[in-house]
């Protein structure tokens, strides 16, 4: 035990933090995409596991072909749009349930992504040959973080604006009350497709940024992305609400999605630093997300349960003669 | 204004749950008609409303609103013609959105949802004025989430939303049935006021015979997916609850009256 404690190197933790922040910001963008479907549409979209890797693959392959990295990101975004479009059409046009529609697209994307990567499971760029603004190179890490913070702020502002427009309001209404939305002339199927496309666009954009950051794309890079995205959304909400209570405005909600991503990655760094095996991280994430999703449900249940009624009836003796002595 | 021509609708055809819900329904409403609709549970009142709204396609028949054949249009495509208030106060509004946002959604019924602001400051002022007419103090709570309102308040708001953008046809499906008597009376009074003010062509389903008689210039009674009574004008004005019960007995048989008509 003492051996283990002494083997931990405090400065190593400090050195790992900036990288964690940068990755957290990147995953925060991905989580904004998840927020759009999961919170606005009430749609748990599993497409993202595929579209995240698609974004990475598109970006890396284009850069390898000599494309400007920023332009490559735009193409990643577009690729994500079409992935979301596929899921949206499967769901609205063919009536396939939401989770299943996402899984089908995700599965299909696996093959697409391998094809994009030229049949290999990963492809790396030679980081010495291209100038990347976003890179895990320790020398430029602080610049990368600044760029990412600014980029996240811009994206949050755009999202805030968009969800406040007529179209964004229609998307929100569709998620909250589809029947009412149709009665008000909103094309609910169209809004779902639109939101799914935009969401996956953001996810693929994040995938492209991560690929630039690490200098490679991997067919597996999106595995479990939905859960990480949900973790960021939920962690952000819990923290935001505990700080701002009822005063949590919409723009803060969006901001805290990214904060959630950063905190998730800082915890990730910490857990790795504690020599937790990296492969167990997904299990840990799954447990944390399950716990956070379960808490509101269990809280409600505790307030409102058969057990509670039985217990209280017993205590109060409302049924004559059967009360506690 | 509204022409309903020989509508048929069977749910779950070919299964043991097969249900002929509409069995040849035809009627015409003139401009400015206020038609009340009564009938026992399961008579098809909500179903004819849903058919007009295009919740699903009918099996056969046509629906013409203001000269437009809408039979082939989907629900959101017909929405520009229609204002609707549902029985369940939860259905007519988006709980997680603010009062002004809900009203703004309704104000854009039938329009493209563009990238302009969802609610403008000018609109907010306008909404305040409209809300004042309800006399519920909602004009002070413009940015409150609708989920915080009571059932009666939500229903009144839904009514405003249904009529802000003048519909060709206002459809009210037992919109006061879920409210306590006092609130129900108030919402009904507001309904009358709004309908009169804008001279709206209206269909109102109610299970209260007295309300059905007291309101409107036309009364339709449904039974087993058909219209069995259709009175208007003078005849409607002179109608009593007794008359209605007699008429219903004639068409539906003596026993059905006590069982299925809900009187209050
Ligand atoms: N979507 C549906 N699917 C199956 N059956 C339905 C559906 N809507 C209505 N029905 C059936 O059609 C009949 C008429 O229902 P409805 O129009 O709701 O009656 P009411 O006159 O009480 O409003 C009922 O037997 C009802 O169960
Ligand atoms: Mg009904």
PDB file of C-alpha atoms in Angstrom, chain B residues 32-252:
ATOM      1  CA  UNK B  32     -69.777  31.392 -38.238  1.00  0.00           C
ATOM      2  CA  UNK B  33     -71.712  28.305 -37.152  1.00  0.00           C
ATOM      3  CA  UNK B  34     -71.164  27.205 -33.574  1.00  0.00           C
ATOM      4  CA  UNK B  35     -71.982  23.522 -33.452  1.00  0.00           C
ATOM      5  CA  UNK B  36     -72.122  21.531 -30.234  1.00  0.00           C
ATOM      6  CA  UNK B  37     -71.576  17.779 -30.398  1.00  0.00           C
ATOM      7  CA  UNK B  38     -72.932  15.320 -27.868  1.00  0.00           C
ATOM      8  CA  UNK B  39     -73.195  11.542 -27.621  1.00  0.00           C
ATOM      9  CA  UNK B  40     -72.371   8.659 -25.322  1.00  0.00           C
ATOM     10  CA  UNK B  41     -68.899   7.415 -24.526  1.00  0.00           C
ATOM     11  CA  UNK B  42     -67.308   5.906 -27.586  1.00  0.00           C
ATOM     12  CA  UNK B  43     -69.873   7.421 -29.953  1.00  0.00           C
ATOM     13  CA  UNK B  44     -67.107   8.761 -32.183  1.00  0.00           C
ATOM     14  CA  UNK B  45     -67.045  12.414 -31.158  1.00  0.00           C
ATOM     15  CA  UNK B  46     -63.306  12.613 -30.629  1.00  0.00           C
ATOM     16  CA  UNK B  47     -62.769  10.435 -33.660  1.00  0.00           C
ATOM     17  CA  UNK B  48     -64.580  12.842 -35.996  1.00  0.00           C
ATOM     18  CA  UNK B  49     -62.504  15.686 -34.549  1.00  0.00           C
ATOM     19  CA  UNK B  50     -59.332  13.674 -35.141  1.00  0.00           C
ATOM     20  CA  UNK B  51     -60.462  12.891 -38.669  1.00  0.00           C
ATOM     21  CA  UNK B  52     -60.910  16.596 -39.383  1.00  0.00           C
ATOM     22  CA  UNK B  53     -57.475  17.340 -37.898  1.00  0.00           C
ATOM     23  CA  UNK B  54     -55.804  14.559 -39.836  1.00  0.00           C
ATOM     24  CA  UNK B  55     -54.391  12.685 -36.854  1.00  0.00           C
ATOM     25  CA  UNK B  56     -54.568   9.673 -39.215  1.00  0.00           C
ATOM     26  CA  UNK B  57     -55.964   9.261 -42.726  1.00  0.00           C
ATOM     27  CA  UNK B  58     -59.633   8.303 -43.004  1.00  0.00           C
ATOM     28  CA  UNK B  59     -60.631   5.071 -44.755  1.00  0.00           C
ATOM     29  CA  UNK B  60     -62.905   6.931 -47.126  1.00  0.00           C
ATOM     30  CA  UNK B  61     -64.672  10.239 -47.446  1.00  0.00           C
ATOM     31  CA  UNK B  62     -63.619  13.836 -47.838  1.00  0.00           C
ATOM     32  CA  UNK B  63     -63.054  16.842 -45.622  1.00  0.00           C
ATOM     33  CA  UNK B  64     -63.249  20.262 -47.172  1.00  0.00           C
ATOM     34  CA  UNK B  65     -62.323  23.344 -45.182  1.00  0.00           C
ATOM     35  CA  UNK B  66     -63.122  26.720 -46.711  1.00  0.00           C
ATOM     36  CA  UNK B  67     -63.140  25.204 -50.175  1.00  0.00           C
ATOM     37  CA  UNK B  68     -59.849  23.323 -49.723  1.00  0.00           C
ATOM     38  CA  UNK B  69     -59.940  19.553 -49.833  1.00  0.00           C
ATOM     39  CA  UNK B  70     -57.669  18.682 -46.925  1.00  0.00           C
ATOM     40  CA  UNK B  71     -58.337  14.925 -46.900  1.00  0.00           C
ATOM     41  CA  UNK B  72     -54.880  14.202 -48.278  1.00  0.00           C
ATOM     42  CA  UNK B  73     -52.998  16.576 -45.997  1.00  0.00           C
ATOM     43  CA  UNK B  74     -51.135  15.442 -42.901  1.00  0.00           C
ATOM     44  CA  UNK B  75     -51.840  16.803 -39.444  1.00  0.00           C
ATOM     45  CA  UNK B  76     -49.318  19.652 -39.476  1.00  0.00           C
ATOM     46  CA  UNK B  77     -50.278  20.623 -43.011  1.00  0.00           C
ATOM     47  CA  UNK B  78     -53.904  21.110 -41.949  1.00  0.00           C
ATOM     48  CA  UNK B  79     -52.996  22.926 -38.770  1.00  0.00           C
ATOM     49  CA  UNK B  80     -53.074  26.378 -40.448  1.00  0.00           C
ATOM     50  CA  UNK B  81     -56.824  26.000 -40.895  1.00  0.00           C
ATOM     51  CA  UNK B  82     -57.519  24.704 -37.413  1.00  0.00           C
ATOM     52  CA  UNK B  83     -57.457  25.790 -33.796  1.00  0.00           C
ATOM     53  CA  UNK B  84     -57.698  22.968 -31.314  1.00  0.00           C
ATOM     54  CA  UNK B  85     -58.242  22.544 -27.612  1.00  0.00           C
ATOM     55  CA  UNK B  86     -58.046  19.073 -26.146  1.00  0.00           C
ATOM     56  CA  UNK B  87     -59.748  17.442 -23.194  1.00  0.00           C
ATOM     57  CA  UNK B  88     -56.473  16.923 -21.343  1.00  0.00           C
ATOM     58  CA  UNK B  89     -55.052  20.315 -20.280  1.00  0.00           C
ATOM     59  CA  UNK B  90     -51.528  18.839 -20.506  1.00  0.00           C
ATOM     60  CA  UNK B  91     -51.785  18.255 -24.256  1.00  0.00           C
ATOM     61  CA  UNK B  92     -52.451  21.743 -25.582  1.00  0.00           C
ATOM     62  CA  UNK B  93     -49.262  23.414 -24.384  1.00  0.00           C
ATOM     63  CA  UNK B  94     -45.551  22.639 -24.022  1.00  0.00           C
ATOM     64  CA  UNK B  95     -45.009  22.399 -20.261  1.00  0.00           C
ATOM     65  CA  UNK B  96     -41.266  23.016 -20.332  1.00  0.00           C
ATOM     66  CA  UNK B  97     -41.556  26.212 -22.332  1.00  0.00           C
ATOM     67  CA  UNK B  98     -42.537  29.667 -21.185  1.00  0.00           C
ATOM     68  CA  UNK B  99     -45.968  31.201 -21.696  1.00  0.00           C
ATOM     69  CA  UNK B 100     -44.623  33.637 -24.290  1.00  0.00           C
ATOM     70  CA  UNK B 101     -42.754  30.860 -26.121  1.00  0.00           C
ATOM     71  CA  UNK B 102     -45.910  28.784 -26.284  1.00  0.00           C
ATOM     72  CA  UNK B 103     -47.875  31.701 -27.652  1.00  0.00           C
ATOM     73  CA  UNK B 104     -45.149  32.428 -30.190  1.00  0.00           C
ATOM     74  CA  UNK B 105     -45.362  28.840 -31.431  1.00  0.00           C
ATOM     75  CA  UNK B 106     -49.087  29.324 -31.949  1.00  0.00           C
ATOM     76  CA  UNK B 107     -48.646  32.719 -33.573  1.00  0.00           C
ATOM     77  CA  UNK B 108     -46.559  31.020 -36.277  1.00  0.00           C
ATOM     78  CA  UNK B 109     -49.022  28.266 -37.051  1.00  0.00           C
ATOM     79  CA  UNK B 110     -48.956  27.671 -40.763  1.00  0.00           C
ATOM     80  CA  UNK B 111     -45.752  29.624 -41.309  1.00  0.00           C
ATOM     81  CA  UNK B 112     -42.235  28.493 -42.105  1.00  0.00           C
ATOM     82  CA  UNK B 113     -40.140  28.132 -38.947  1.00  0.00           C
ATOM     83  CA  UNK B 114     -37.271  30.375 -39.918  1.00  0.00           C
ATOM     84  CA  UNK B 115     -34.083  31.503 -38.218  1.00  0.00           C
ATOM     85  CA  UNK B 116     -35.718  34.659 -36.902  1.00  0.00           C
ATOM     86  CA  UNK B 117     -36.120  34.996 -33.156  1.00  0.00           C
ATOM     87  CA  UNK B 118     -38.664  32.646 -31.623  1.00  0.00           C
ATOM     88  CA  UNK B 119     -40.336  35.490 -29.694  1.00  0.00           C
ATOM     89  CA  UNK B 120     -39.751  39.188 -30.249  1.00  0.00           C
ATOM     90  CA  UNK B 121     -40.086  41.987 -27.710  1.00  0.00           C
ATOM     91  CA  UNK B 122     -42.946  43.499 -29.700  1.00  0.00           C
ATOM     92  CA  UNK B 123     -44.775  40.204 -29.594  1.00  0.00           C
ATOM     93  CA  UNK B 124     -44.360  39.982 -25.832  1.00  0.00           C
ATOM     94  CA  UNK B 125     -46.173  43.287 -25.405  1.00  0.00           C
ATOM     95  CA  UNK B 126     -48.888  42.083 -27.703  1.00  0.00           C
ATOM     96  CA  UNK B 127     -49.210  38.784 -25.789  1.00  0.00           C
ATOM     97  CA  UNK B 128     -49.565  40.680 -22.542  1.00  0.00           C
ATOM     98  CA  UNK B 129     -52.545  42.539 -23.946  1.00  0.00           C
ATOM     99  CA  UNK B 130     -54.135  39.348 -25.190  1.00  0.00           C
ATOM    100  CA  UNK B 131     -53.528  37.577 -21.867  1.00  0.00           C
ATOM    101  CA  UNK B 132     -55.195  40.420 -19.996  1.00  0.00           C
ATOM    102  CA  UNK B 133     -58.479  39.503 -21.627  1.00  0.00           C
ATOM    103  CA  UNK B 134     -58.375  36.190 -19.756  1.00  0.00           C
ATOM    104  CA  UNK B 135     -58.345  38.009 -16.446  1.00  0.00           C
ATOM    105  CA  UNK B 136     -56.172  35.326 -14.852  1.00  0.00           C
ATOM    106  CA  UNK B 137     -53.118  37.461 -14.167  1.00  0.00           C
ATOM    107  CA  UNK B 138     -51.083  35.489 -16.707  1.00  0.00           C
ATOM    108  CA  UNK B 139     -49.859  38.727 -18.298  1.00  0.00           C
ATOM    109  CA  UNK B 140     -47.631  39.119 -15.229  1.00  0.00           C
ATOM    110  CA  UNK B 141     -46.123  35.672 -15.718  1.00  0.00           C
ATOM    111  CA  UNK B 142     -45.096  35.823 -19.353  1.00  0.00           C
ATOM    112  CA  UNK B 143     -41.792  34.045 -18.781  1.00  0.00           C
ATOM    113  CA  UNK B 144     -43.126  31.399 -16.390  1.00  0.00           C
ATOM    114  CA  UNK B 145     -42.998  27.798 -17.560  1.00  0.00           C
ATOM    115  CA  UNK B 146     -46.464  26.664 -18.582  1.00  0.00           C
ATOM    116  CA  UNK B 147     -45.976  23.523 -16.482  1.00  0.00           C
ATOM    117  CA  UNK B 148     -46.409  25.714 -13.401  1.00  0.00           C
ATOM    118  CA  UNK B 149     -49.956  26.734 -14.379  1.00  0.00           C
ATOM    119  CA  UNK B 150     -53.144  25.077 -13.182  1.00  0.00           C
ATOM    120  CA  UNK B 151     -55.271  22.962 -15.505  1.00  0.00           C
ATOM    121  CA  UNK B 152     -57.793  25.761 -15.953  1.00  0.00           C
ATOM    122  CA  UNK B 153     -55.082  28.304 -16.721  1.00  0.00           C
ATOM    123  CA  UNK B 154     -53.475  25.967 -19.215  1.00  0.00           C
ATOM    124  CA  UNK B 155     -56.805  25.339 -20.895  1.00  0.00           C
ATOM    125  CA  UNK B 156     -57.535  29.063 -21.125  1.00  0.00           C
ATOM    126  CA  UNK B 157     -54.066  29.622 -22.579  1.00  0.00           C
ATOM    127  CA  UNK B 158     -54.577  26.812 -25.086  1.00  0.00           C
ATOM    128  CA  UNK B 159     -57.818  28.472 -26.119  1.00  0.00           C
ATOM    129  CA  UNK B 160     -55.992  31.751 -26.736  1.00  0.00           C
ATOM    130  CA  UNK B 161     -53.278  29.928 -28.654  1.00  0.00           C
ATOM    131  CA  UNK B 162     -55.880  28.163 -30.781  1.00  0.00           C
ATOM    132  CA  UNK B 163     -57.485  31.452 -31.757  1.00  0.00           C
ATOM    133  CA  UNK B 164     -54.593  33.974 -31.879  1.00  0.00           C
ATOM    134  CA  UNK B 165     -54.030  33.143 -35.484  1.00  0.00           C
ATOM    135  CA  UNK B 166     -57.648  33.097 -36.660  1.00  0.00           C
ATOM    136  CA  UNK B 167     -58.489  29.521 -37.549  1.00  0.00           C
ATOM    137  CA  UNK B 168     -61.035  28.661 -40.223  1.00  0.00           C
ATOM    138  CA  UNK B 169     -62.420  26.190 -37.735  1.00  0.00           C
ATOM    139  CA  UNK B 170     -62.115  25.954 -33.960  1.00  0.00           C
ATOM    140  CA  UNK B 171     -62.307  22.428 -32.561  1.00  0.00           C
ATOM    141  CA  UNK B 172     -62.979  21.964 -28.863  1.00  0.00           C
ATOM    142  CA  UNK B 173     -63.040  18.388 -27.599  1.00  0.00           C
ATOM    143  CA  UNK B 174     -64.561  18.340 -24.119  1.00  0.00           C
ATOM    144  CA  UNK B 175     -62.141  21.089 -23.274  1.00  0.00           C
ATOM    145  CA  UNK B 176     -63.746  21.781 -19.907  1.00  0.00           C
ATOM    146  CA  UNK B 177     -64.351  18.172 -18.861  1.00  0.00           C
ATOM    147  CA  UNK B 178     -61.153  17.863 -16.823  1.00  0.00           C
ATOM    148  CA  UNK B 179     -61.752  21.099 -14.904  1.00  0.00           C
ATOM    149  CA  UNK B 180     -63.631  21.753 -11.673  1.00  0.00           C
ATOM    150  CA  UNK B 181     -67.137  23.173 -12.241  1.00  0.00           C
ATOM    151  CA  UNK B 182     -66.233  26.762 -11.461  1.00  0.00           C
ATOM    152  CA  UNK B 183     -63.169  26.799 -13.662  1.00  0.00           C
ATOM    153  CA  UNK B 184     -65.075  24.941 -16.366  1.00  0.00           C
ATOM    154  CA  UNK B 185     -67.763  27.618 -16.357  1.00  0.00           C
ATOM    155  CA  UNK B 186     -65.141  30.337 -16.617  1.00  0.00           C
ATOM    156  CA  UNK B 187     -63.334  28.670 -19.523  1.00  0.00           C
ATOM    157  CA  UNK B 188     -66.643  28.131 -21.257  1.00  0.00           C
ATOM    158  CA  UNK B 189     -67.539  31.778 -20.799  1.00  0.00           C
ATOM    159  CA  UNK B 190     -64.181  32.775 -22.284  1.00  0.00           C
ATOM    160  CA  UNK B 191     -64.807  30.393 -25.165  1.00  0.00           C
ATOM    161  CA  UNK B 192     -68.131  32.058 -25.924  1.00  0.00           C
ATOM    162  CA  UNK B 193     -66.541  35.475 -25.777  1.00  0.00           C
ATOM    163  CA  UNK B 194     -63.708  34.616 -28.136  1.00  0.00           C
ATOM    164  CA  UNK B 195     -65.946  32.771 -30.584  1.00  0.00           C
ATOM    165  CA  UNK B 196     -68.359  35.719 -30.716  1.00  0.00           C
ATOM    166  CA  UNK B 197     -65.605  38.302 -30.934  1.00  0.00           C
ATOM    167  CA  UNK B 198     -64.026  36.747 -34.010  1.00  0.00           C
ATOM    168  CA  UNK B 199     -67.155  35.083 -35.346  1.00  0.00           C
ATOM    169  CA  UNK B 200     -65.311  31.748 -35.460  1.00  0.00           C
ATOM    170  CA  UNK B 201     -66.791  28.642 -36.988  1.00  0.00           C
ATOM    171  CA  UNK B 202     -66.679  26.251 -34.063  1.00  0.00           C
ATOM    172  CA  UNK B 203     -67.303  22.642 -33.135  1.00  0.00           C
ATOM    173  CA  UNK B 204     -67.525  21.907 -29.433  1.00  0.00           C
ATOM    174  CA  UNK B 205     -67.840  18.415 -28.016  1.00  0.00           C
ATOM    175  CA  UNK B 206     -69.364  18.326 -24.570  1.00  0.00           C
ATOM    176  CA  UNK B 207     -70.899  15.669 -22.367  1.00  0.00           C
ATOM    177  CA  UNK B 208     -73.059  18.270 -20.710  1.00  0.00           C
ATOM    178  CA  UNK B 209     -76.439  18.459 -22.445  1.00  0.00           C
ATOM    179  CA  UNK B 210     -77.293  21.763 -20.864  1.00  0.00           C
ATOM    180  CA  UNK B 211     -74.097  23.324 -22.218  1.00  0.00           C
ATOM    181  CA  UNK B 212     -74.776  21.768 -25.603  1.00  0.00           C
ATOM    182  CA  UNK B 213     -78.172  23.408 -25.662  1.00  0.00           C
ATOM    183  CA  UNK B 214     -77.108  26.728 -24.209  1.00  0.00           C
ATOM    184  CA  UNK B 215     -74.248  27.298 -26.625  1.00  0.00           C
ATOM    185  CA  UNK B 216     -74.156  27.646 -30.355  1.00  0.00           C
ATOM    186  CA  UNK B 217     -76.684  27.611 -33.154  1.00  0.00           C
ATOM    187  CA  UNK B 218     -76.369  23.994 -34.142  1.00  0.00           C
ATOM    188  CA  UNK B 219     -76.386  20.666 -32.291  1.00  0.00           C
ATOM    189  CA  UNK B 220     -75.255  17.269 -33.471  1.00  0.00           C
ATOM    190  CA  UNK B 221     -75.708  14.050 -31.553  1.00  0.00           C
ATOM    191  CA  UNK B 222     -73.614  11.028 -32.425  1.00  0.00           C
ATOM    192  CA  UNK B 223     -74.164   7.390 -31.703  1.00  0.00           C
ATOM    193  CA  UNK B 224     -72.095   4.425 -32.816  1.00  0.00           C
ATOM    194  CA  UNK B 225     -70.145   6.340 -35.392  1.00  0.00           C
ATOM    195  CA  UNK B 226     -73.100   8.127 -36.990  1.00  0.00           C
ATOM    196  CA  UNK B 227     -74.858  11.412 -36.649  1.00  0.00           C
ATOM    197  CA  UNK B 228     -78.274  10.609 -35.237  1.00  0.00           C
ATOM    198  CA  UNK B 229     -79.589  14.075 -34.461  1.00  0.00           C
ATOM    199  CA  UNK B 230     -78.815  17.306 -36.238  1.00  0.00           C
ATOM    200  CA  UNK B 231     -80.776  20.413 -35.292  1.00  0.00           C
ATOM    201  CA  UNK B 232     -80.187  24.058 -36.025  1.00  0.00           C
ATOM    202  CA  UNK B 233     -81.610  27.547 -35.833  1.00  0.00           C
ATOM    203  CA  UNK B 234     -85.071  27.964 -34.330  1.00  0.00           C
ATOM    204  CA  UNK B 235     -85.402  24.285 -33.541  1.00  0.00           C
ATOM    205  CA  UNK B 236     -82.083  24.246 -31.715  1.00  0.00           C
ATOM    206  CA  UNK B 237     -82.983  27.362 -29.757  1.00  0.00           C
ATOM    207  CA  UNK B 238     -86.159  25.757 -28.432  1.00  0.00           C
ATOM    208  CA  UNK B 239     -84.504  22.458 -27.530  1.00  0.00           C
ATOM    209  CA  UNK B 240     -84.698  21.119 -23.963  1.00  0.00           C
ATOM    210  CA  UNK B 241     -82.802  18.339 -22.224  1.00  0.00           C
ATOM    211  CA  UNK B 242     -86.053  16.342 -22.199  1.00  0.00           C
ATOM    212  CA  UNK B 243     -86.384  16.667 -25.966  1.00  0.00           C
ATOM    213  CA  UNK B 244     -82.850  15.481 -26.457  1.00  0.00           C
ATOM    214  CA  UNK B 245     -83.323  12.450 -24.243  1.00  0.00           C
ATOM    215  CA  UNK B 246     -86.503  11.542 -26.097  1.00  0.00           C
ATOM    216  CA  UNK B 247     -84.832  11.894 -29.429  1.00  0.00           C
ATOM    217  CA  UNK B 248     -81.910   9.849 -28.274  1.00  0.00           C
ATOM    218  CA  UNK B 249     -84.227   7.082 -27.053  1.00  0.00           C
ATOM    219  CA  UNK B 250     -85.895   7.001 -30.434  1.00  0.00           C
ATOM    220  CA  UNK B 251     -82.685   6.411 -32.303  1.00  0.00           C
ATOM    221  CA  UNK B 252     -80.580   4.477 -29.833  1.00  0.00           C
TER     222      UNK B 252
END
